[in-house]
Coordinates of C-alpha atoms and ligand atoms in Angstrom, one line a residue:
X1 CA 0.5 0.5 -0.2
X2 CA 1.7 3.5 -0.8
X3 CA 0.3 6.5 1.5
X4 CA -0.1 9.4 -0.4
X5 CA -1.0 12.9 1.3
X6 CA -2.1 16.2 -0.6
X7 CA -2.1 19.3 1.0
X8 CA -3.0 23.1 -0.2
X9 CA -0.4 24.9 1.3
X10 CA 0.2 28.6 2.0
X11 CA 1.7 30.4 -1.2
X12 CA 3.4 32.8 1.2
X13 CA 5.0 30.2 3.3
X14 CA 5.2 27.4 0.5
X15 CA 9.3 28.4 -0.2
X16 CA 9.7 26.9 3.5
X17 CA 9.4 23.2 2.6
X18 CA 9.5 23.6 -0.9
X19 CA 10.9 24.5 -4.6
X20 CA 9.7 27.2 -6.4
X21 CA 8.4 24.3 -8.9
X22 CA 6.7 22.0 -6.8
X23 CA 3.2 21.1 -6.9
X24 CA 0.5 23.4 -8.7
X25 CA -0.2 26.6 -8.2
X26 CA -4.0 27.0 -7.2
X27 CA -4.9 30.7 -8.2
X28 CA -2.0 33.0 -6.4
X29 CA -1.7 32.1 -2.8
X30 CA -3.0 28.4 -2.6
X31 CA -0.3 25.5 -3.7
X32 CA -1.7 21.5 -4.3
X33 CA 1.5 19.5 -2.9
X34 CA 1.3 16.0 -2.8
X35 CA 3.8 13.9 -0.7
X36 CA 4.0 10.1 0.2
X37 CA 3.8 9.6 3.7
X38 CA 6.8 8.3 3.6
X39 CA 8.2 11.2 2.9
X40 CA 10.8 12.7 5.4
X41 CA 9.2 15.8 4.7
X42 CA 5.9 15.4 5.6
X43 CA 6.6 14.9 9.3
X44 CA 7.8 18.2 8.5
X45 CA 4.6 19.4 7.1
X46 CA 2.9 19.2 10.7
X47 CA 6.5 21.1 12.2
X48 CA 5.3 23.7 9.9
X49 CA 1.8 23.5 10.5
X50 CA 2.3 24.0 14.0
X51 CA 5.2 26.8 13.7
X52 CA 3.6 29.0 12.0
X53 CA -0.1 28.9 13.8
X54 CA 1.8 28.9 17.4
X55 CA 4.3 32.6 15.6
X56 CA 0.5 33.6 12.8
X57 CA -3.0 33.6 12.5
X58 CA -2.4 32.4 9.6
X59 CA -1.9 28.1 9.0
X60 CA 1.2 26.3 6.9
X61 CA -2.3 24.2 4.3
X62 CA -5.6 24.7 4.5
X63 CA -6.8 21.5 2.8
X64 CA -5.1 18.3 2.5
X65 CA -6.7 14.8 1.7
X66 CA -4.8 11.5 2.4
X67 CA -4.9 9.1 -0.6
X68 CA -4.1 5.3 -0.7
X69 CA -2.1 3.1 -3.5
X70 CA -3.1 -0.6 -3.7
X71 CA -1.7 -3.8 -6.1
X72 CA -4.3 -5.4 -7.2
X73 CA -3.1 -8.8 -4.6
X74 CA -3.2 -6.5 -2.1
X75 CA -7.3 -5.6 -2.0
X76 CA -7.8 -9.4 -3.9
X77 CA -6.9 -11.0 -0.4
X78 CA -8.7 -8.2 1.6
X79 CA -11.0 -9.7 3.6
X80 CA -12.9 -6.7 4.6
X81 CA -12.4 -3.7 2.3
X82 CA -14.2 -0.1 3.0
X83 CA -15.6 1.6 0.5
X84 CA -16.3 5.6 1.3
X85 CA -18.0 7.7 -1.2
X86 CA -16.5 10.6 -3.0
X87 CA -19.0 12.3 -5.6
X88 CA -20.6 14.8 -3.0
X89 CA -22.9 17.2 -3.8
X90 CA -25.2 19.7 -2.4
X91 CA -27.6 20.4 -1.5
X92 CA -29.0 18.3 1.8
X93 CA -31.6 16.1 2.0
X94 CA -32.4 18.3 4.8
X95 CA -32.8 21.3 2.9
X96 CA -35.0 20.0 0.0
X97 CA -38.1 18.5 2.8
X98 CA -36.4 15.5 4.3
X99 CA -37.3 14.8 7.7
X100 CA -35.2 13.5 10.2
X101 CA -36.1 13.2 14.4
X102 CA -33.6 14.8 16.5
X103 CA -35.1 14.1 19.0
X104 CA -33.6 10.4 18.6
X105 CA -30.0 11.7 18.5
X106 CA -27.5 11.5 20.8
X107 CA -28.0 15.0 22.9
X108 CA -24.9 15.4 23.4
X109 CA -22.9 15.3 20.0
X110 CA -26.4 15.2 17.6
X111 CA -25.0 12.0 15.8
X112 CA -27.5 9.3 14.4
X113 CA -30.2 11.4 14.3
X114 CA -33.0 9.0 12.5
X115 CA -34.6 9.6 9.2
X116 CA -38.7 9.8 8.9
X117 CA -39.2 11.0 5.9
X118 CA -38.2 9.0 2.3
X119 CA -35.3 11.1 1.2
X120 CA -36.3 14.6 -0.8
X121 CA -33.1 15.6 -2.7
X122 CA -33.1 18.2 -5.7
X123 CA -31.8 15.0 -8.2
X124 CA -31.0 18.3 -11.1
X125 CA -28.3 18.3 -8.6
X126 CA -26.8 14.5 -8.3
X127 CA -23.8 13.9 -10.8
X128 CA -24.5 13.4 -14.1
X129 CA -22.7 9.8 -15.1
X130 CA -22.1 8.4 -11.6
X131 CA -23.8 5.3 -10.1
X132 CA -23.8 5.8 -6.5
X133 CA -23.1 9.4 -4.5
X134 CA -24.1 11.0 -1.2
X135 CA -24.9 14.5 -0.1
X136 CA -22.9 16.4 2.2
X137 CA -24.7 15.4 5.3
X138 CA -24.2 11.4 3.9
X139 CA -27.4 10.6 2.4
X140 CA -26.4 7.7 0.0
X141 CA -27.6 7.8 -3.3
X142 CA -27.3 4.5 -6.1
X143 CA -28.5 4.6 -9.8
X144 CA -31.1 2.2 -10.9
X145 CA -28.1 0.5 -13.0
X146 CA -26.3 -0.3 -9.7
X147 CA -29.0 -0.8 -7.8
X148 CA -30.2 -4.3 -10.3
X149 CA -26.7 -5.2 -9.8
X150 CA -26.8 -5.2 -6.3
X151 CA -30.2 -6.8 -5.8
X152 CA -29.4 -10.0 -8.6
X153 CA -26.0 -10.0 -7.1
X154 CA -27.7 -11.0 -3.4
X155 CA -26.4 -8.7 -2.0
X156 CA -27.1 -8.7 1.5
X157 CA -27.3 -5.8 4.7
X158 CA -29.1 -3.0 2.8
X159 CA -32.1 -2.0 2.1
X160 CA -33.1 1.0 -0.8
X161 CA -35.4 3.4 -0.1
X162 CA -36.9 5.5 -3.0
X163 CA -35.2 9.5 -3.7
X164 CA -38.1 11.7 -4.4
X165 CA -37.0 14.5 -6.5
X166 CA -38.0 18.0 -4.0
X167 CA -39.8 19.5 -6.8
X168 CA -42.1 16.9 -7.7
X169 CA -44.6 17.4 -5.2
X170 CA -46.7 18.4 -7.5
X171 CA -46.4 15.8 -9.7
X172 CA -49.6 13.2 -8.6
X173 CA -48.3 9.7 -7.1
X174 CA -50.1 7.4 -8.8
X175 CA -52.2 4.6 -7.1
X176 CA -51.5 1.2 -8.4
X177 CA -54.7 -0.1 -7.5
X178 CA -56.9 2.5 -8.8
X179 CA -55.7 2.1 -12.6
X180 CA -55.9 -1.4 -14.9
X181 CA -52.5 -1.0 -15.3
X182 CA -51.4 -0.3 -12.3
X183 CA -53.0 -3.6 -10.7
X184 CA -51.7 -5.7 -13.4
X185 CA -48.4 -4.5 -12.4
X186 CA -49.0 -5.5 -9.1
X187 CA -50.1 -8.5 -10.1
X188 CA -46.1 -9.4 -11.4
X189 CA -44.0 -8.7 -9.3
X190 CA -45.6 -10.3 -6.6
X191 CA -45.5 -13.2 -9.6
X192 CA -41.8 -12.0 -9.8
X193 CA -40.9 -12.1 -6.2
X194 CA -41.4 -8.2 -5.9
X195 CA -44.0 -7.8 -3.9
X196 CA -45.4 -4.1 -3.0
X197 CA -44.5 -1.8 -0.9
X198 CA -40.8 -3.6 -0.8
X199 CA -37.6 -1.4 -1.5
X200 CA -37.4 -4.2 -4.3
X201 CA -40.2 -4.0 -5.7
X202 CA -39.4 0.0 -6.7
X203 CA -36.2 -1.6 -8.5
X204 CA -38.2 -4.3 -10.2
X205 CA -40.9 -1.6 -11.5
X206 CA -38.2 0.9 -13.0
X207 CA -36.4 -1.4 -14.9
X208 CA -36.6 -0.8 -18.5
X209 CA -38.8 -4.1 -19.2
X210 CA -40.9 -3.0 -16.2
X211 CA -41.0 0.7 -17.5
X212 CA -43.5 0.7 -19.9
X213 CA -46.2 -1.1 -18.2
X214 CA -45.3 2.0 -15.4
X215 CA -45.8 4.7 -17.8
X216 CA -48.9 2.8 -19.2
X217 CA -50.7 2.8 -15.4
X218 CA -49.2 7.1 -15.6
X219 CA -51.2 7.8 -18.5
X220 CA -53.9 6.2 -16.8
X221 CA -53.6 7.7 -13.3
X222 CA -53.1 11.0 -15.3
X223 CA -56.9 10.9 -16.4
X224 CA -58.8 9.3 -14.1
X225 CA -57.4 12.2 -12.7
X226 CA -58.2 14.6 -15.4
X227 CA -54.8 16.1 -15.8
X228 CA -54.0 15.2 -19.4
X229 CA -51.3 18.6 -20.4
X230 CA -49.6 16.9 -18.0
X231 CA -45.9 18.6 -18.3
X232 CA -43.5 15.9 -20.5
X233 CA -40.5 17.6 -19.0
X234 CA -37.6 15.3 -19.4
X235 CA -37.9 12.7 -17.0
X236 CA -35.9 12.6 -13.7
X237 CA -33.2 10.2 -13.5
X238 CA -34.0 7.2 -10.9
X239 CA -32.0 6.7 -7.8
X240 CA -32.5 5.0 -4.8
X241 CA -31.3 5.6 -1.3
X242 CA -29.2 3.2 0.0
X243 CA -29.7 2.8 3.7
X244 CA -27.6 0.3 5.6
X245 CA -29.3 -2.1 8.5
X246 CA -26.7 -3.7 10.0
X247 CA -24.4 -1.1 12.2
X248 CA -22.7 -2.9 14.1
X249 CA -19.7 -2.6 13.5
X250 CA -16.8 -1.9 16.4
X251 CA -13.6 0.5 14.7
X252 CA -11.0 -0.7 17.2
X253 CA -7.0 0.8 17.5
X254 CA -4.8 1.4 15.3
X255 CA -7.8 3.4 13.3
X256 CA -7.2 6.6 13.9
X257 CA -9.3 9.2 14.1
X258 CA -8.3 12.8 14.8
X259 CA -7.9 16.3 13.1
X260 CA -5.7 16.2 10.6
X261 CA -2.7 13.7 9.8
X262 CA -0.8 15.6 12.2
X263 CA -3.1 16.6 15.0
X264 CA -5.1 13.5 16.3
X265 CA -7.3 14.8 19.0
X266 CA -5.6 14.7 22.1
X267 CA -8.2 17.1 24.1
X268 CA -11.3 15.4 22.5
X269 CA -12.5 17.9 20.7
X270 CA -14.1 16.4 18.4
X271 CA -14.9 13.4 20.1
X272 CA -18.4 12.5 21.6
X273 CA -17.1 11.7 25.5
X274 CA -20.4 8.9 24.8
X275 CA -18.6 7.0 22.3
X276 CA -21.3 7.3 19.5
X277 CA -18.5 10.6 17.7
X278 CA -15.6 9.2 17.8
X279 CA -13.7 12.4 15.7
X280 CA -13.7 14.2 12.5
X281 CA -12.2 12.2 10.5
X282 CA -9.8 9.0 9.5
X283 CA -6.7 9.3 9.7
X284 CA -6.0 6.3 8.9
X285 CA -7.3 2.8 8.0
X286 CA -10.0 1.2 9.2
X287 CA -9.9 -1.6 12.1
X288 CA -13.0 -3.7 13.2
X289 CA -13.6 -5.9 16.5
X290 CA -13.4 -9.3 13.7
X291 CA -16.1 -10.8 16.2
X292 CA -18.5 -7.3 15.4
X293 CA -18.2 -7.8 11.5
X294 CA -21.5 -10.3 11.3
X295 CA -21.8 -11.9 8.0
X296 CA -23.8 -9.7 5.2
X297 CA -22.2 -8.3 2.8
X298 CA -22.5 -4.5 3.5
X299 CA -22.3 -3.0 7.3
X300 CA -21.5 0.0 8.7
X301 CA -20.0 1.1 12.2
X302 CA -21.6 2.4 15.0
X303 CA -19.6 4.9 15.5
X304 CA -20.0 7.9 13.7
X305 CA -17.4 10.0 11.9
X306 CA -17.1 14.4 11.2
X307 CA -19.6 17.0 12.7
X308 CA -23.5 17.8 13.7
X309 CA -23.6 21.4 12.0
X310 CA -26.0 23.2 10.0
X311 CA -27.1 20.0 7.9
X312 CA -24.1 18.1 7.7
X313 CA -24.6 15.4 9.3
X314 CA -21.6 12.4 11.3
X315 CA -21.3 9.4 8.8
X316 CA -20.2 6.3 9.2
X317 CA -18.0 4.0 8.3
X318 CA -19.2 1.1 5.5
X319 CA -17.3 -2.1 5.2
X320 CA -17.8 -4.4 2.2
X321 CA -17.1 -8.2 1.8
X322 CA -14.8 -9.6 -0.8
X323 CA -18.1 -10.4 -2.7
X324 CA -19.4 -7.0 -2.8
X325 CA -16.0 -5.5 -3.9
X326 CA -16.2 -7.4 -6.8
X327 CA -19.4 -6.4 -7.7
X328 CA -18.0 -2.9 -7.4
X329 CA -14.5 -4.1 -9.5
X330 CA -16.6 -5.6 -12.8
X331 CA -18.9 -2.7 -12.8
X332 CA -15.9 -0.3 -12.8
X333 CA -18.0 2.4 -10.2
X334 CA -16.5 5.8 -10.2
X335 CA -16.5 8.6 -7.1
X336 CA -16.0 5.8 -5.0
X337 CA -12.8 5.3 -2.9
X338 CA -11.4 1.4 -1.2
X339 CA -9.7 1.1 1.1
X340 CA -7.9 -2.4 2.7
X341 CA -9.9 -2.7 6.5
X342 CA -8.4 -5.0 9.3
X343 CA -10.3 -7.4 11.0
X344 CA -8.6 -7.0 15.2
Ligands
ZN401 ZN1 -22.9 11.4 21.2

């Protein structure tokens, strides 16, 4: 495994570490530079950060990001992997009408509020040409294509929930029981083993071969409701919310969680004393207590990482089985980062 750290360095201080042509200038004031974490200068960045902050009200670096590169053998032989969704978009569900029950969240850190409505998003903002993405509040969505693959492969440990476009409130929901083709759809779905109203039903319904029927049912519904002049807008892309149902994976040492690669948050400013929120950022690969792993293809950590602020919500780490990894690998998914995770 090769670990590469990227930093956004303040141009005024960059000459203290970097040669004139090193890195990439982003405008006049920031330089982006990449260093392997085993490069001796990596630790020097941490020292410069402390020195700069002690002497000025500025920072040596602002943003940072760590990437881990693996050989094929390392990935193939891993017993457990971490899936991070890197395709991120706004606005968050809460800004589009998704409801959370804050009373169910930790009273100390605010992590873990239950989502109590379907996920409403502005789907025009969801990334194009991606099969998986998440909002800034860590609401994860997957495409119809990936949803079909996951169901066909029998992947376990999750549910799909419908994702609704926020502007569609005026779009009449189709009551399938009320129209002839709707009743035919319900009958066929039952026959195919995808009974209404399970999450699998909606994936089945949105399959290309069933869309025609659904459009027919929708047309009948429109006629029924006397709305023949329904707008013929371009249809919104179809997404599902990925809800990981197993959330027992216990993150254990030597996992590092902290503020940045040189700050493990020794005072615990970003940790919850109740043990649910364990810090602001993951700083290392994840280790999970083996006994808490369970046997599903997807499992989320019990603990949260991040912060509860504005519409931001702490996230759980997502672990996947080698089988799920092979599915992802064969689909060449973009917008994700895969790391090896360890069972302790
Ligand atoms: Zn808490």
